[in-house]
mmCIF file of C-alpha atoms and ligand atoms in Angstrom:
data_model
loop_
_atom_site.group_PDB
_atom_site.id
_atom_site.type_symbol
_atom_site.label_atom_id
_atom_site.label_comp_id
_atom_site.label_asym_id
_atom_site.label_seq_id
_atom_site.Cartn_x
_atom_site.Cartn_y
_atom_site.Cartn_z
ATOM 1 C CA MET A 1 134.152 84.209 78.125
ATOM 2 C CA ARG A 2 135.369 86.336 75.241
ATOM 3 C CA LYS A 3 136.815 84.349 72.314
ATOM 4 C CA ARG A 4 140.449 85.018 71.439
ATOM 5 C CA ILE A 5 141.303 84.630 67.784
ATOM 6 C CA VAL A 6 144.321 84.828 65.508
ATOM 7 C CA ALA A 7 143.156 85.147 61.903
ATOM 8 C CA GLY A 8 145.255 85.066 58.745
ATOM 9 C CA ASN A 9 144.081 87.053 55.733
ATOM 10 C CA TRP A 10 146.093 85.667 52.831
ATOM 11 C CA LYS A 11 144.620 88.276 50.447
ATOM 12 C CA MET A 12 145.394 87.616 46.743
ATOM 13 C CA ASN A 13 148.622 85.728 47.388
ATOM 14 C CA LEU A 14 150.093 82.235 46.841
ATOM 15 C CA SER A 15 149.713 79.566 44.163
ATOM 16 C CA LEU A 16 147.737 76.483 45.182
ATOM 17 C CA ASP A 17 150.959 74.549 45.860
ATOM 18 C CA GLU A 18 152.252 77.380 48.032
ATOM 19 C CA ALA A 19 148.972 77.642 49.896
ATOM 20 C CA MET A 20 148.921 73.903 50.602
ATOM 21 C CA ALA A 21 152.537 73.994 51.751
ATOM 22 C CA LEU A 22 151.793 76.901 54.078
ATOM 23 C CA ALA A 23 148.750 75.137 55.539
ATOM 24 C CA ASN A 24 150.752 71.976 56.014
ATOM 25 C CA GLU A 25 153.562 73.819 57.764
ATOM 26 C CA LEU A 26 151.051 75.600 59.961
ATOM 27 C CA LYS A 27 149.526 72.320 60.998
ATOM 28 C CA VAL A 28 152.919 71.063 62.142
ATOM 29 C CA LYS A 29 153.569 74.303 64.063
ATOM 30 C CA ILE A 30 150.160 74.275 65.733
ATOM 31 C CA ASP A 31 150.659 70.627 66.726
ATOM 32 C CA ALA A 32 154.007 71.589 68.215
ATOM 33 C CA LEU A 33 152.409 74.450 70.174
ATOM 34 C CA ARG A 34 149.719 72.123 71.484
ATOM 35 C CA GLY A 35 152.320 69.625 72.563
ATOM 36 C CA SER A 36 154.579 72.183 74.185
ATOM 37 C CA ALA A 37 155.119 72.621 77.898
ATOM 38 C CA VAL A 38 152.818 75.655 78.115
ATOM 39 C CA ALA A 39 149.807 73.618 76.978
ATOM 40 C CA GLU A 40 147.252 73.542 79.751
ATOM 41 C CA GLU A 41 143.741 72.233 80.059
ATOM 42 C CA ASP A 42 142.383 75.571 81.248
ATOM 43 C CA ASN A 43 144.314 77.598 78.694
ATOM 44 C CA PRO A 44 143.407 76.203 75.270
ATOM 45 C CA LEU A 45 145.066 77.576 72.151
ATOM 46 C CA PRO A 46 143.323 80.641 70.748
ATOM 47 C CA GLU A 47 141.080 79.934 67.786
ATOM 48 C CA VAL A 48 142.806 80.161 64.428
ATOM 49 C CA VAL A 49 140.903 81.292 61.338
ATOM 50 C CA LEU A 50 142.487 81.127 57.880
ATOM 51 C CA PHE A 51 141.171 83.239 55.026
ATOM 52 C CA PRO A 52 142.576 81.826 51.775
ATOM 53 C CA PRO A 53 141.384 82.966 48.343
ATOM 54 C CA TYR A 54 137.972 81.463 47.455
ATOM 55 C CA VAL A 55 139.359 78.825 45.091
ATOM 56 C CA TYR A 56 141.492 77.225 47.807
ATOM 57 C CA ILE A 57 138.867 77.126 50.547
ATOM 58 C CA THR A 58 137.755 73.506 50.114
ATOM 59 C CA ARG A 59 141.338 72.293 49.775
ATOM 60 C CA ILE A 60 142.404 74.031 52.977
ATOM 61 C CA LEU A 61 139.286 72.758 54.726
ATOM 62 C CA ASP A 62 140.148 69.190 53.687
ATOM 63 C CA MET A 63 143.604 69.641 55.077
ATOM 64 C CA PHE A 64 142.235 70.651 58.485
ATOM 65 C CA SER A 65 139.338 68.209 58.470
ATOM 66 C CA GLY A 66 138.759 66.790 61.952
ATOM 67 C CA TYR A 67 141.284 69.255 63.351
ATOM 68 C CA LYS A 68 140.086 71.188 66.388
ATOM 69 C CA GLY A 69 140.342 74.948 66.735
ATOM 70 C CA VAL A 70 141.259 75.837 63.145
ATOM 71 C CA TRP A 71 138.553 77.423 61.001
ATOM 72 C CA VAL A 72 138.473 78.517 57.387
ATOM 73 C CA GLY A 73 136.688 81.547 55.980
ATOM 74 C CA SER A 74 136.392 83.672 52.858
ATOM 75 C CA GLN A 75 137.745 87.169 52.322
ATOM 76 C CA ASN A 76 134.491 88.519 50.944
ATOM 77 C CA CYS A 77 130.928 87.571 49.997
ATOM 78 C CA HIS A 78 128.206 89.009 47.784
ATOM 79 C CA HIS A 79 125.290 90.923 49.226
ATOM 80 C CA GLU A 80 122.616 88.905 47.397
ATOM 81 C CA GLU A 81 121.489 85.339 48.020
ATOM 82 C CA GLN A 82 122.129 84.104 44.453
ATOM 83 C CA GLY A 83 121.498 85.053 40.835
ATOM 84 C CA ALA A 84 123.006 86.639 37.753
ATOM 85 C CA TYR A 85 126.169 88.092 39.283
ATOM 86 C CA THR A 86 128.931 86.703 37.088
ATOM 87 C CA GLY A 87 132.152 86.165 38.979
ATOM 88 C CA GLU A 88 130.660 86.700 42.419
ATOM 89 C CA VAL A 89 130.366 84.298 45.357
ATOM 90 C CA ALA A 90 127.397 84.120 47.746
ATOM 91 C CA SER A 91 127.417 83.439 51.478
ATOM 92 C CA LEU A 92 125.268 80.381 50.872
ATOM 93 C CA MET A 93 128.001 78.908 48.642
ATOM 94 C CA ILE A 94 130.755 79.712 51.114
ATOM 95 C CA ARG A 95 128.843 78.082 53.955
ATOM 96 C CA SER A 96 127.812 75.067 51.900
ATOM 97 C CA ALA A 97 131.462 74.547 50.942
ATOM 98 C CA GLY A 98 132.197 74.193 54.664
ATOM 99 C CA ALA A 99 133.678 77.570 55.568
ATOM 100 C CA SER A 100 132.600 79.252 58.784
ATOM 101 C CA HIS A 101 133.729 82.901 58.669
ATOM 102 C CA VAL A 102 133.777 85.800 56.227
ATOM 103 C CA ILE A 103 135.684 89.079 56.261
ATOM 104 C CA ILE A 104 133.360 91.995 55.539
ATOM 105 C CA GLY A 105 134.350 95.608 55.011
ATOM 106 C CA HIS A 106 138.093 95.199 54.678
ATOM 107 C CA SER A 107 139.566 98.594 53.834
ATOM 108 C CA GLU A 108 140.889 97.229 50.538
ATOM 109 C CA ARG A 109 137.314 96.359 49.554
ATOM 110 C CA ARG A 110 136.065 99.738 50.742
ATOM 111 C CA SER A 111 138.689 101.721 48.838
ATOM 112 C CA GLN A 112 139.333 99.585 45.736
ATOM 113 C CA PHE A 113 135.804 98.320 45.136
ATOM 114 C CA GLY A 114 133.771 101.220 46.479
ATOM 115 C CA GLU A 115 132.011 99.177 49.160
ATOM 116 C CA ASP A 116 130.062 101.522 51.414
ATOM 117 C CA ASP A 117 128.417 101.002 54.787
ATOM 118 C CA ALA A 118 124.979 100.291 53.295
ATOM 119 C CA LEU A 119 126.389 97.530 51.093
ATOM 120 C CA LEU A 120 128.383 96.117 53.997
ATOM 121 C CA ALA A 121 125.240 95.954 56.109
ATOM 122 C CA ARG A 122 123.634 93.846 53.354
ATOM 123 C CA LYS A 123 126.674 91.577 53.238
ATOM 124 C CA THR A 124 126.618 91.000 57.000
ATOM 125 C CA LYS A 125 122.906 90.168 56.733
ATOM 126 C CA GLN A 126 123.577 87.555 54.075
ATOM 127 C CA ALA A 127 126.483 86.123 56.030
ATOM 128 C CA LEU A 128 124.460 85.721 59.222
ATOM 129 C CA LYS A 129 121.454 84.356 57.387
ATOM 130 C CA ASN A 130 123.644 81.612 55.973
ATOM 131 C CA GLY A 131 125.383 80.760 59.221
ATOM 132 C CA LEU A 132 128.706 82.482 58.637
ATOM 133 C CA THR A 133 130.524 84.493 61.301
ATOM 134 C CA PRO A 134 131.164 87.985 59.912
ATOM 135 C CA VAL A 135 134.538 89.482 60.779
ATOM 136 C CA PHE A 136 133.568 93.107 60.308
ATOM 137 C CA CYS A 137 136.465 95.488 59.627
ATOM 138 C CA CYS A 138 136.565 99.141 60.548
ATOM 139 C CA GLY A 139 139.330 101.719 60.686
ATOM 140 C CA GLU A 140 140.284 105.235 59.763
ATOM 141 C CA MET A 141 142.579 106.545 57.031
ATOM 142 C CA LEU A 142 145.707 108.538 57.787
ATOM 143 C CA PRO A 143 144.231 112.013 57.124
ATOM 144 C CA GLU A 144 141.337 111.131 59.438
ATOM 145 C CA ARG A 145 143.744 110.104 62.195
ATOM 146 C CA GLU A 146 145.767 113.276 61.638
ATOM 147 C CA ALA A 147 142.638 115.403 61.791
ATOM 148 C CA GLY A 148 141.616 113.685 65.028
ATOM 149 C CA THR A 149 138.364 112.361 63.572
ATOM 150 C CA HIS A 150 139.273 108.663 63.882
ATOM 151 C CA PHE A 151 136.851 107.873 66.714
ATOM 152 C CA GLY A 152 133.981 109.449 64.782
ATOM 153 C CA VAL A 153 134.890 107.580 61.583
ATOM 154 C CA VAL A 154 134.907 104.196 63.312
ATOM 155 C CA THR A 155 131.692 105.047 65.169
ATOM 156 C CA GLU A 156 129.915 105.756 61.869
ATOM 157 C CA GLN A 157 131.262 102.580 60.218
ATOM 158 C CA LEU A 158 129.951 100.441 63.058
ATOM 159 C CA LYS A 159 126.638 102.250 63.413
ATOM 160 C CA ASN A 160 125.875 101.976 59.705
ATOM 161 C CA GLY A 161 127.389 98.604 58.874
ATOM 162 C CA LEU A 162 126.772 96.587 61.999
ATOM 163 C CA PHE A 163 124.386 98.068 64.512
ATOM 164 C CA TRP A 164 121.286 97.149 62.503
ATOM 165 C CA MET A 165 121.689 93.709 64.134
ATOM 166 C CA ASP A 166 119.824 92.406 67.119
ATOM 167 C CA GLU A 167 121.729 91.234 70.172
ATOM 168 C CA SER A 168 121.852 87.562 69.175
ATOM 169 C CA GLN A 169 123.203 88.409 65.721
ATOM 170 C CA LEU A 170 125.848 90.663 67.203
ATOM 171 C CA ALA A 171 126.897 87.838 69.500
ATOM 172 C CA LYS A 172 127.811 85.834 66.370
ATOM 173 C CA THR A 173 129.951 88.651 64.961
ATOM 174 C CA VAL A 174 133.605 89.603 65.374
ATOM 175 C CA ILE A 175 134.930 93.145 64.960
ATOM 176 C CA ALA A 176 138.395 93.887 63.557
ATOM 177 C CA TYR A 177 139.928 97.320 63.997
ATOM 178 C CA GLU A 178 142.338 97.913 61.134
ATOM 179 C CA PRO A 179 143.682 101.460 60.843
ATOM 180 C CA VAL A 180 144.239 101.886 57.105
ATOM 181 C CA TRP A 181 147.574 103.637 57.621
ATOM 182 C CA ALA A 182 148.917 100.527 59.356
ATOM 183 C CA ILE A 183 147.870 97.970 56.731
ATOM 184 C CA GLY A 184 150.824 96.613 54.784
ATOM 185 C CA THR A 185 152.922 99.639 55.673
ATOM 186 C CA GLY A 186 155.106 98.236 58.441
ATOM 187 C CA VAL A 187 153.751 101.031 60.651
ATOM 188 C CA THR A 188 151.780 99.532 63.519
ATOM 189 C CA ALA A 189 149.364 101.327 65.799
ATOM 190 C CA SER A 190 151.061 101.634 69.163
ATOM 191 C CA PRO A 191 149.593 99.400 71.878
ATOM 192 C CA ASP A 192 148.069 102.558 73.431
ATOM 193 C CA GLN A 193 146.490 103.642 70.147
ATOM 194 C CA ALA A 194 145.066 100.149 69.609
ATOM 195 C CA GLN A 195 143.778 99.953 73.183
ATOM 196 C CA GLU A 196 142.027 103.331 73.124
ATOM 197 C CA MET A 197 140.207 102.506 69.880
ATOM 198 C CA HIS A 198 139.267 99.004 71.060
ATOM 199 C CA ALA A 199 137.959 100.474 74.318
ATOM 200 C CA HIS A 200 135.995 103.024 72.277
ATOM 201 C CA ILE A 201 134.475 100.223 70.164
ATOM 202 C CA ARG A 202 133.572 98.205 73.248
ATOM 203 C CA LYS A 203 131.930 101.283 74.768
ATOM 204 C CA LEU A 204 129.900 101.782 71.600
ATOM 205 C CA VAL A 205 128.723 98.183 71.756
ATOM 206 C CA ALA A 206 127.860 98.636 75.440
ATOM 207 C CA GLY A 207 125.923 101.818 74.681
ATOM 208 C CA THR A 208 123.851 100.112 71.996
ATOM 209 C CA TYR A 209 123.509 96.529 73.255
ATOM 210 C CA GLY A 210 124.444 96.657 76.942
ATOM 211 C CA GLU A 211 127.446 95.634 79.018
ATOM 212 C CA PRO A 212 127.176 91.834 78.649
ATOM 213 C CA SER A 213 127.263 92.074 74.823
ATOM 214 C CA ALA A 214 130.244 94.412 75.004
ATOM 215 C CA GLU A 215 132.062 92.189 77.460
ATOM 216 C CA ASN A 216 131.623 89.175 75.149
ATOM 217 C CA MET A 217 132.564 90.965 71.928
ATOM 218 C CA THR A 218 135.802 89.793 70.329
ATOM 219 C CA ILE A 219 137.719 92.767 68.900
ATOM 220 C CA LEU A 220 140.781 91.976 66.784
ATOM 221 C CA TYR A 221 143.585 94.323 65.824
ATOM 222 C CA GLY A 222 144.961 94.323 62.262
ATOM 223 C CA GLY A 223 147.675 96.381 60.582
ATOM 224 C CA SER A 224 151.349 95.342 60.414
ATOM 225 C CA CYS A 225 150.921 93.032 63.376
ATOM 226 C CA ASN A 226 153.879 90.652 63.413
ATOM 227 C CA ALA A 227 155.786 88.184 65.556
ATOM 228 C CA LYS A 228 157.738 91.037 67.193
ATOM 229 C CA ASN A 229 154.938 93.406 68.191
ATOM 230 C CA ALA A 230 152.109 90.912 68.789
ATOM 231 C CA THR A 231 152.766 90.431 72.502
ATOM 232 C CA ASP A 232 152.642 94.173 73.236
ATOM 233 C CA LEU A 233 149.423 94.584 71.272
ATOM 234 C CA PHE A 234 147.784 91.489 72.769
ATOM 235 C CA SER A 235 148.681 92.614 76.299
ATOM 236 C CA GLN A 236 146.103 95.382 76.011
ATOM 237 C CA PRO A 237 142.906 94.530 77.881
ATOM 238 C CA ASP A 238 140.554 95.209 74.962
ATOM 239 C CA VAL A 239 142.645 93.547 72.238
ATOM 240 C CA ASP A 240 141.368 89.979 71.843
ATOM 241 C CA GLY A 241 143.629 88.846 69.030
ATOM 242 C CA GLY A 242 144.711 89.814 65.543
ATOM 243 C CA LEU A 243 143.752 89.845 61.892
ATOM 244 C CA ILE A 244 147.106 89.284 60.257
ATOM 245 C CA GLY A 245 148.026 90.011 56.623
ATOM 246 C CA GLY A 246 151.658 89.719 55.519
ATOM 247 C CA ALA A 247 152.878 87.789 58.551
ATOM 248 C CA SER A 248 150.174 85.147 58.062
ATOM 249 C CA LEU A 249 151.937 84.016 54.876
ATOM 250 C CA LYS A 250 154.886 82.714 56.883
ATOM 251 C CA ALA A 251 154.104 79.705 59.046
ATOM 252 C CA ASP A 252 156.832 80.505 61.538
ATOM 253 C CA ASP A 253 155.738 84.129 62.066
ATOM 254 C CA PHE A 254 152.060 83.226 62.196
ATOM 255 C CA SER A 255 152.587 80.465 64.755
ATOM 256 C CA ARG A 256 154.663 82.838 66.874
ATOM 257 C CA ILE A 257 151.763 85.296 66.792
ATOM 258 C CA ILE A 258 149.399 82.514 67.913
ATOM 259 C CA GLN A 259 151.827 81.695 70.684
ATOM 260 C CA SER A 260 151.975 85.385 71.709
ATOM 261 C CA LEU A 261 148.221 85.531 72.161
ATOM 262 C CA TRP A 262 148.209 82.216 73.952
ATOM 263 C CA THR A 263 150.842 83.205 76.479
ATOM 264 C CA THR A 264 149.754 86.804 77.005
HETATM 265 P P1 LIG B 1 149.137 93.513 57.201
HETATM 266 O O1 LIG B 1 149.265 92.606 58.423
HETATM 267 O O2 LIG B 1 149.915 92.986 56.030
HETATM 268 O O3 LIG B 1 149.405 94.931 57.539
HETATM 269 O O4 LIG B 1 147.601 93.423 56.752
HETATM 270 C C1 LIG B 1 146.612 93.569 57.693
HETATM 271 C C2 LIG B 1 145.326 93.243 57.060
HETATM 272 O O5 LIG B 1 144.886 93.933 56.162
HETATM 273 C C3 LIG B 1 144.608 92.059 57.543
HETATM 274 O O6 LIG B 1 143.317 92.008 57.053
#
């Protein structure tokens, strides 16, 4: 069965005290969800993945130690195994610190740090080699959407960044569709827009790897997803959860988004 995930990308936000307080609050909220009347054996809570800044990863991991269903990942990784790359962090380090996931190809990395598809392919290779689950982001910019080239843009990003993998590697990967015009803008893709792109992505996976791989692929939506619109987005058949930015910094909003996925 396809995994359903709610992930929180904290980006470059929060002091350590704030991050610990948020994690603590989240723990209480998740416990409350688990204990609530809707909890059922055959409907477990969706997986939750938190992406704090690197320096907080071990602290957040400690906080959730022994806690089922909550994972911690990094927002980026370097494309080399190790070496003279001052200020950079390798997949091997992230994994050995206990994290399980890594975001690769976020649009902020693509646009602000010039990360291109070839580099992102190298990052996903490193991540997989070291046992991390890549959460590979794709998505078009506003002019591309307006010009009607959005399907082609996403196709190229996936073909170049991801489809070098074999089937077993792809099975360990998550895709996140994040239209750039929806990130941090308060403008969300409509449920129809999200669904048609997710269906397109699933079809691409099917065309390259076959139906079973496509059927099992988790595809998250990201871009101004919040407690109000999550249910509508998650009701779409090809939307398997969310990669949440701003709303993941508020425990109440984030837990309501988890609840939306759980009850949809
Ligand atoms: P917002 O939810 O703040 O739009 O950010 C989405 C995002 O970039 C998640 O990676």
